[in-house]
Tab-separated table of C-alpha atoms in Angstrom:
chain	number	residue	atom	x	y	z
I	1	MET	CA	50.617	-12.988	120.614
I	2	SER	CA	52.136	-13.895	117.266
I	3	ARG	CA	50.540	-16.746	115.349
I	4	SER	CA	54.001	-18.285	115.039
I	5	GLY	CA	55.215	-17.485	118.532
I	6	SER	CA	56.165	-20.414	120.757
I	7	ALA	CA	55.352	-18.290	123.837
I	8	ALA	CA	51.656	-18.816	123.133
I	9	PRO	CA	49.915	-21.233	125.522
I	10	ALA	CA	48.257	-23.313	122.823
I	11	THR	CA	48.243	-24.229	119.161
I	12	VAL	CA	44.899	-24.569	117.400
I	13	VAL	CA	44.719	-27.587	115.077
I	14	VAL	CA	41.814	-27.703	112.614
I	15	VAL	CA	40.973	-31.010	110.908
I	16	PRO	CA	38.183	-32.270	108.624
I	17	ARG	CA	35.151	-33.844	110.271
I	18	GLU	CA	32.526	-34.679	107.630
I	19	GLN	CA	32.266	-31.775	105.182
I	20	PHE	CA	34.210	-28.875	103.678
I	21	SER	CA	31.622	-26.223	102.837
I	22	LYS	CA	31.537	-24.919	106.428
I	23	ALA	CA	35.328	-24.490	106.483
I	24	PRO	CA	35.363	-20.752	105.639
I	25	ILE	CA	32.885	-19.685	108.340
I	26	SER	CA	34.666	-21.896	110.873
I	27	LEU	CA	38.146	-20.662	110.012
I	28	GLU	CA	37.129	-17.006	109.956
I	29	SER	CA	35.669	-17.370	113.446
I	30	VAL	CA	38.911	-18.946	114.694
I	31	LEU	CA	41.062	-16.234	113.144
I	32	ALA	CA	38.827	-13.511	114.585
I	33	SER	CA	38.855	-14.911	118.110
I	34	THR	CA	42.498	-15.803	118.716
I	35	SER	CA	46.039	-15.036	117.571
I	36	VAL	CA	47.799	-18.202	118.760
I	37	PRO	CA	49.621	-20.515	116.329
I	38	LEU	CA	47.339	-22.381	113.936
I	39	VAL	CA	47.917	-25.625	112.038
I	40	TYR	CA	45.250	-26.439	109.471
I	41	VAL	CA	45.063	-29.949	108.009
I	42	ASP	CA	43.213	-30.102	104.695
I	43	GLY	CA	42.226	-33.607	103.634
I	44	ASN	CA	41.352	-33.422	99.946
I	45	SER	CA	38.957	-30.488	100.067
I	46	PRO	CA	37.349	-29.489	96.730
I	47	ALA	CA	39.171	-26.983	94.541
I	48	ALA	CA	37.316	-23.868	95.702
I	49	VAL	CA	37.920	-24.606	99.379
I	50	GLN	CA	41.527	-25.631	98.697
I	51	HIS	CA	42.151	-22.286	96.966
I	52	TYR	CA	40.520	-20.372	99.830
I	53	LEU	CA	42.667	-22.182	102.406
I	54	GLN	CA	45.876	-21.582	100.452
I	55	GLN	CA	45.157	-17.878	100.076
I	56	THR	CA	44.120	-17.450	103.697
I	57	ALA	CA	47.165	-19.343	104.990
I	58	GLN	CA	49.454	-17.000	103.054
I	59	GLN	CA	47.615	-13.873	104.170
I	60	ARG	CA	47.241	-14.867	107.835
I	61	SER	CA	50.518	-16.782	108.277
I	62	PHE	CA	49.458	-20.185	109.515
I	63	LYS	CA	50.670	-23.681	108.682
I	64	LEU	CA	48.593	-25.484	106.049
I	65	ILE	CA	49.053	-29.224	105.492
I	66	ARG	CA	47.371	-30.682	102.397
I	67	ALA	CA	46.655	-34.347	101.661
I	68	ASN	CA	45.244	-35.279	98.256
I	69	HIS	CA	43.073	-38.025	99.733
I	70	TYR	CA	40.426	-38.078	102.420
I	71	LEU	CA	41.645	-38.392	105.996
I	72	ALA	CA	40.170	-39.911	109.102
I	73	ALA	CA	40.227	-37.353	111.897
I	74	ASN	CA	42.957	-38.968	114.034
I	75	GLN	CA	45.157	-39.315	110.960
I	76	ALA	CA	44.766	-35.594	110.356
I	77	ARG	CA	45.459	-34.723	113.995
I	78	ASN	CA	48.621	-36.802	114.032
I	79	LEU	CA	49.893	-35.020	110.908
I	80	ALA	CA	49.806	-31.769	112.885
I	81	ILE	CA	51.642	-33.013	115.986
I	82	PRO	CA	55.207	-32.377	114.682
I	83	TYR	CA	54.314	-28.695	114.223
I	84	ILE	CA	53.088	-28.144	117.795
I	85	ASP	CA	55.591	-26.709	120.287
I	86	THR	CA	53.159	-25.248	122.820
I	87	THR	CA	52.029	-26.697	126.148
I	88	TYR	CA	48.522	-27.272	124.853
I	89	ALA	CA	46.864	-28.101	121.572
I	90	VAL	CA	43.233	-27.405	120.806
I	91	PHE	CA	41.881	-29.891	118.302
I	92	LEU	CA	38.981	-28.316	116.430
I	93	ASP	CA	36.781	-29.712	113.667
I	94	ASN	CA	36.461	-27.699	110.470
I	95	ASP	CA	32.716	-27.176	110.915
I	96	VAL	CA	32.822	-25.642	114.392
I	97	VAL	CA	32.347	-21.952	115.217
I	98	PRO	CA	33.963	-20.888	118.527
I	99	TRP	CA	32.369	-18.117	120.556
I	100	PRO	CA	34.407	-15.107	121.762
I	101	GLY	CA	36.654	-15.867	124.715
I	102	TRP	CA	36.575	-19.617	124.133
I	103	LEU	CA	40.315	-20.277	124.092
I	104	GLU	CA	41.140	-18.116	127.094
I	105	ALA	CA	38.487	-19.939	129.134
I	106	LEU	CA	39.801	-23.382	128.128
I	107	VAL	CA	43.412	-22.521	128.964
I	108	GLN	CA	42.439	-20.905	132.269
I	109	CYS	CA	40.505	-24.021	133.271
I	110	ALA	CA	43.455	-26.275	132.422
I	111	GLU	CA	45.860	-24.079	134.366
I	112	GLU	CA	43.629	-23.830	137.430
I	113	THR	CA	42.561	-27.482	137.585
I	114	GLY	CA	45.604	-29.266	136.165
I	115	ALA	CA	43.271	-31.178	133.842
I	116	TRP	CA	44.865	-33.124	131.020
I	117	ALA	CA	41.990	-32.194	128.724
I	118	VAL	CA	39.313	-29.513	128.820
I	119	GLY	CA	36.208	-29.276	126.687
I	120	PRO	CA	33.865	-26.348	126.094
I	121	LEU	CA	30.107	-26.373	126.212
I	122	TYR	CA	29.297	-28.013	122.887
I	123	CYS	CA	26.297	-26.618	121.036
I	124	VAL	CA	24.793	-27.603	117.719
I	125	GLY	CA	23.226	-25.253	115.178
I	126	ASP	CA	20.763	-26.275	112.513
I	127	GLY	CA	23.309	-25.603	109.791
I	128	SER	CA	21.547	-22.462	108.600
I	129	ASP	CA	21.104	-20.403	111.779
I	130	PRO	CA	23.955	-20.861	114.279
I	131	SER	CA	22.488	-18.091	116.439
I	132	VAL	CA	19.889	-20.485	117.914
I	133	PRO	CA	22.110	-23.058	119.654
I	134	VAL	CA	21.011	-26.274	121.310
I	135	VAL	CA	23.239	-28.096	123.809
I	136	HIS	CA	24.994	-30.997	122.098
I	137	GLN	CA	27.285	-32.100	124.935
I	138	ALA	CA	27.955	-30.720	128.404
I	139	GLY	CA	30.306	-33.342	129.789
I	140	ALA	CA	29.439	-37.028	130.002
I	141	ASP	CA	30.151	-40.261	131.827
I	142	CYS	CA	32.304	-42.792	130.004
I	143	HIS	CA	33.863	-45.841	131.608
I	144	ILE	CA	34.075	-49.604	131.476
I	145	SER	CA	32.280	-51.562	134.175
I	146	THR	CA	32.498	-55.259	134.911
I	147	ILE	CA	29.017	-56.770	135.163
I	148	GLN	CA	28.788	-60.470	136.048
I	149	GLY	CA	32.373	-60.898	134.946
I	150	VAL	CA	31.853	-59.193	131.571
I	151	ALA	CA	33.364	-55.824	130.602
I	152	ARG	CA	30.599	-53.408	129.615
I	153	PHE	CA	30.931	-50.003	127.966
I	154	VAL	CA	29.052	-47.197	129.720
I	155	GLU	CA	28.329	-43.789	128.176
I	156	ARG	CA	25.775	-41.402	129.692
I	157	HIS	CA	25.216	-37.809	128.674
I	158	SER	CA	24.064	-34.750	130.610
I	159	PRO	CA	20.322	-34.040	130.954
I	160	ALA	CA	21.094	-30.660	129.370
I	161	CYS	CA	21.732	-32.307	125.996
I	162	GLY	CA	19.134	-31.419	123.398
I	163	LYS	CA	17.854	-28.397	125.297
I	164	PRO	CA	18.106	-24.772	124.109
I	165	LEU	CA	21.224	-23.184	125.541
I	166	ALA	CA	19.236	-20.255	126.928
I	167	GLU	CA	17.235	-22.626	129.157
I	168	VAL	CA	20.164	-24.344	130.851
I	169	ARG	CA	23.253	-22.161	130.620
I	170	GLN	CA	22.930	-20.719	134.119
I	171	GLN	CA	22.799	-24.251	135.541
I	172	LEU	CA	26.065	-25.361	133.941
I	173	THR	CA	29.330	-24.890	135.828
I	174	ARG	CA	32.912	-26.046	135.504
I	175	ARG	CA	33.213	-29.623	136.738
I	176	PRO	CA	35.218	-32.827	136.331
I	177	CYS	CA	33.808	-35.279	133.803
I	178	GLU	CA	34.705	-38.534	132.064
I	179	LEU	CA	34.072	-37.709	128.414
I	180	LEU	CA	34.759	-34.768	126.116
I	181	GLU	CA	34.540	-34.608	122.339
I	182	PHE	CA	36.939	-33.770	119.527
I	183	HIS	CA	34.588	-31.179	118.042
I	184	CYS	CA	36.777	-28.960	120.251
I	185	LEU	CA	39.219	-30.341	122.788
I	186	LEU	CA	42.134	-28.702	124.573
I	187	VAL	CA	44.753	-31.291	125.547
I	188	ARG	CA	48.146	-31.207	127.213
I	189	MET	CA	50.672	-32.213	124.589
I	190	ASP	CA	52.703	-34.257	127.055
I	191	ALA	CA	49.632	-36.513	127.386
I	192	VAL	CA	49.404	-36.909	123.609
I	193	HIS	CA	53.107	-37.778	123.420
I	194	ARG	CA	52.740	-40.189	126.328
I	195	PHE	CA	50.202	-42.174	124.298
I	196	GLY	CA	52.343	-42.092	121.151
I	197	GLY	CA	49.863	-39.880	119.338
I	198	LEU	CA	46.206	-40.569	118.662
I	199	ASP	CA	44.948	-44.000	117.621
I	200	GLU	CA	44.527	-44.080	113.842
I	201	GLY	CA	42.602	-47.350	113.981
I	202	LEU	CA	39.576	-45.313	115.059
I	203	LEU	CA	38.367	-43.962	111.745
I	204	SER	CA	34.996	-42.444	112.515
I	205	PHE	CA	33.800	-43.371	115.999
I	206	PHE	CA	35.190	-43.753	119.514
I	207	ASP	CA	38.259	-41.531	119.001
I	208	HIS	CA	37.180	-39.245	121.854
I	209	ASN	CA	36.154	-42.195	124.040
I	210	ASP	CA	39.544	-43.824	123.541
I	211	PHE	CA	41.550	-40.709	124.392
I	212	CYS	CA	39.475	-39.915	127.482
I	213	LEU	CA	39.614	-43.502	128.764
I	214	LYS	CA	43.404	-43.567	128.312
I	215	ALA	CA	43.873	-40.244	130.077
I	216	ARG	CA	41.797	-41.287	133.062
I	217	MET	CA	43.366	-44.759	133.206
I	218	VAL	CA	46.756	-43.204	134.017
I	219	GLY	CA	45.405	-40.631	136.449
I	220	GLY	CA	44.682	-37.678	134.186
I	221	GLU	CA	41.668	-35.522	134.914
I	222	LEU	CA	39.175	-34.083	132.440
I	223	ALA	CA	37.042	-30.976	132.877
I	224	ILE	CA	34.161	-29.249	131.149
I	225	GLU	CA	34.331	-25.442	131.041
I	226	PRO	CA	30.969	-23.886	130.071
I	227	ASP	CA	32.475	-20.392	129.953
I	228	ALA	CA	33.919	-21.620	126.652
I	229	VAL	CA	31.252	-22.289	124.025
I	230	VAL	CA	31.459	-23.635	120.478
I	231	THR	CA	28.755	-24.429	117.930
I	232	TYR	CA	28.959	-27.409	115.584
I	233	LEU	CA	27.239	-26.808	112.222
I	234	PRO	CA	26.038	-30.119	110.800
I	235	PRO	CA	24.496	-30.410	107.365
I	236	PRO	CA	22.117	-29.624	105.794
I	237	PRO	CA	22.569	-27.500	103.883
I	238	PHE	CA	25.014	-29.571	101.864
I	239	ALA	CA	27.357	-28.585	99.097
I	240	ARG	CA	27.308	-31.301	96.469
I	241	SER	CA	31.097	-31.518	96.788
I	242	ASP	CA	30.669	-32.551	100.448
I	243	LEU	CA	28.804	-35.748	99.650
I	244	ALA	CA	31.641	-38.179	98.905
I	245	TYR	CA	33.549	-37.422	102.105
I	246	PHE	CA	30.370	-37.360	104.178
I	247	LEU	CA	29.341	-40.798	102.908
I	248	LEU	CA	32.812	-42.192	103.631
I	249	ARG	CA	32.916	-40.621	107.092
I	250	TRP	CA	29.590	-42.195	108.058
I	251	SER	CA	30.039	-45.447	106.170
I	252	GLN	CA	29.403	-48.891	107.602
I	253	THR	CA	32.971	-49.728	106.556
I	254	TRP	CA	34.555	-47.067	108.770
I	255	PHE	CA	32.131	-47.644	111.622
I	256	SER	CA	32.691	-51.409	111.721
I	257	ALA	CA	36.475	-51.009	111.593
I	258	SER	CA	36.358	-48.433	114.401
I	259	LEU	CA	34.094	-50.585	116.571
I	260	ARG	CA	36.265	-53.694	116.139
I	261	HIS	CA	39.410	-51.738	116.952
I	262	PHE	CA	37.890	-50.051	119.998
I	263	CYS	CA	36.582	-53.354	121.371
I	264	HIS	CA	39.955	-55.028	120.812
I	265	THR	CA	41.768	-52.200	122.615
I	266	TRP	CA	39.491	-52.236	125.642
I	267	GLY	CA	38.518	-55.904	125.853
I	268	LEU	CA	34.861	-55.303	125.006
I	269	ASP	CA	32.296	-57.493	123.286
I	270	ILE	CA	31.409	-56.126	119.860
I	271	GLN	CA	27.804	-57.161	120.597
I	272	ASP	CA	27.658	-55.027	123.757
I	273	PRO	CA	24.136	-53.484	123.811
I	274	SER	CA	25.687	-50.130	124.719
I	275	PHE	CA	26.794	-49.739	121.105
I	276	ARG	CA	23.221	-49.768	119.781
I	277	ASP	CA	22.961	-46.000	120.196
I	278	HIS	CA	26.130	-45.511	118.151
I	279	ILE	CA	24.776	-47.761	115.396
I	280	ALA	CA	21.486	-45.850	115.335
I	281	TYR	CA	23.287	-42.496	115.307
I	282	ARG	CA	25.402	-43.482	112.305
I	283	ILE	CA	22.378	-44.538	110.279
I	284	ALA	CA	20.360	-41.474	111.262
I	285	HIS	CA	23.208	-39.082	110.527
I	286	ARG	CA	24.026	-40.602	107.129
I	287	ARG	CA	20.369	-40.200	106.151
I	288	ARG	CA	21.128	-36.511	105.818
I	289	ALA	CA	23.066	-37.264	102.637
I	290	TYR	CA	20.119	-39.017	100.987
I	291	THR	CA	18.202	-35.720	100.935
I	292	TRP	CA	21.238	-33.499	100.412
I	293	TRP	CA	19.241	-30.892	98.491
I	294	SER	CA	17.045	-30.193	101.536
I	295	THR	CA	17.724	-27.261	103.855
I	296	ARG	CA	16.355	-29.084	106.902
I	297	PRO	CA	17.681	-32.182	108.668
I	298	PRO	CA	15.594	-35.360	108.738
I	299	GLY	CA	13.707	-36.335	111.856
I	300	PRO	CA	15.577	-38.078	114.682
I	301	ARG	CA	13.925	-41.466	114.201
I	302	SER	CA	14.438	-43.957	111.403
I	303	SER	CA	11.341	-45.030	109.518
I	304	ALA	CA	10.945	-48.309	107.656
I	305	ALA	CA	11.644	-46.394	104.445
I	306	ASP	CA	14.878	-44.986	105.903
I	307	LEU	CA	16.076	-48.467	106.834
I	308	LEU	CA	15.160	-49.741	103.371
I	309	VAL	CA	17.186	-46.945	101.761
I	310	GLU	CA	20.137	-47.691	104.063
I	311	GLY	CA	19.957	-51.376	103.173
I	312	THR	CA	19.778	-50.790	99.424
I	313	ILE	CA	21.399	-47.501	98.403
I	314	GLY	CA	23.648	-47.602	101.466
I	315	SER	CA	24.861	-51.109	100.662
I	316	LEU	CA	25.510	-50.146	97.042
I	317	LEU	CA	27.531	-47.122	98.159
I	318	GLU	CA	29.608	-49.324	100.485
I	319	ARG	CA	30.528	-51.660	97.611
I	320	THR	CA	31.391	-48.879	95.177
I	321	LEU	CA	32.135	-45.326	96.329
I	322	VAL	CA	33.170	-46.107	99.906
I	323	ARG	CA	35.441	-48.997	98.916
I	324	ARG	CA	37.207	-46.864	96.299
I	325	LEU	CA	37.664	-43.863	98.600
I	326	ASP	CA	38.917	-45.952	101.505
I	327	GLN	CA	41.439	-47.720	99.285
I	328	ALA	CA	42.720	-44.320	98.144
I	329	ARG	CA	42.994	-43.174	101.760
I	330	ARG	CA	44.955	-46.259	102.829
I	331	SER	CA	47.223	-46.059	99.796
I	332	GLY	CA	47.924	-42.350	100.270
I	333	HIS	CA	48.517	-42.661	104.006
I	334	SER	CA	51.029	-45.495	103.619
I	335	ARG	CA	53.370	-43.450	101.436
C-alpha cells in the first residue's frame, strides 16, 4: 500500500506525549512495520529532532505538521484530522514502539467486532531496554456510577498490569472493555467527526477517558486486541532538551485545568476520591524530571523529601517556566 494511498484502511497519526528524544526510535519502528499513510505532528521539538523529522518526511513521503510552540496531545491530534481520509485513524504517541503486525491486528479486530475503537496490549519499557516489557494496560473499566445520588468516577485496571508480559500473555484474549489509552488507539473516523473532534480542554489527563465515555454513551463498543502489542518508553534516560516540555506536560497547571474540564463535562465532583490516584501519578511521574541525569526511574512511592521538592521546586516551576510555556501555547494556538 502506498503511504499516500486513500485505499489504505488506516492513517497513522503520531503526536507528542511528554518528550522528543524517543521520536527517532518510535518513528523508525512505525515506518518499518507499516506502509499506510502517516501524519506526524511536531510540537516544537528541539532543532536536532526537527531536522531529523524534516529529512525523514521528505525521504519517506509522509505529512509533517510543525508548530513552533508546545502542544497538548488533543490539540495535536485535531491538527491532523483534516489530512485523514481513511476509515480509521491510529493515534500514536511519539515515544511508543509498535511490535510487528500491530496495525493489521488492530484493523482486523475493528472489522470483525465493529468496535468504534480498538487498543493493543500496552507495555512499558524501562526507557533503556524495551526488550523486557511489563504490561502497562490490558483494557480497563471506566464509567460513572451514581452512589447515594452522587455521580462517582470509576476506573479499574486489569490484574495483568505491572506484570512481566511473558507471565500473562497467554491469558490475555480479545475482549470488550470500557477504557483504552491514546498511547496507541485505533478509532473509526466517523466517531471522531461525530464528536466534533477531540476535546482540547483536556490538556494532560482524562483525554482517553473522555473519548471512551463518549463512544460508549452513544452505543459504540471498544475492544482490546492483545495480538497487537506496543511498548511505551518513558524517561529516564532524559535528553536535557526534553525537560521543558516534560515539566509542562506534567504540571499542576495542566492537570488542574484538565480535571476541572473533565468534571464539568461529566457532572463530577472535583473532590471525588477516585481522582487521588491520578494526582499521585502526576506527582510521581514528574519526579522523574528532578533526577533527569539518572538512567533509572525513581521508586513508585513518594517520600517526604519528594513531596517537599514538589512543593518547593515544583511550585517555583509552575510560577515561572510552566506559566510562560502555557501562555506561548495558548497564544500560538489561537492564531
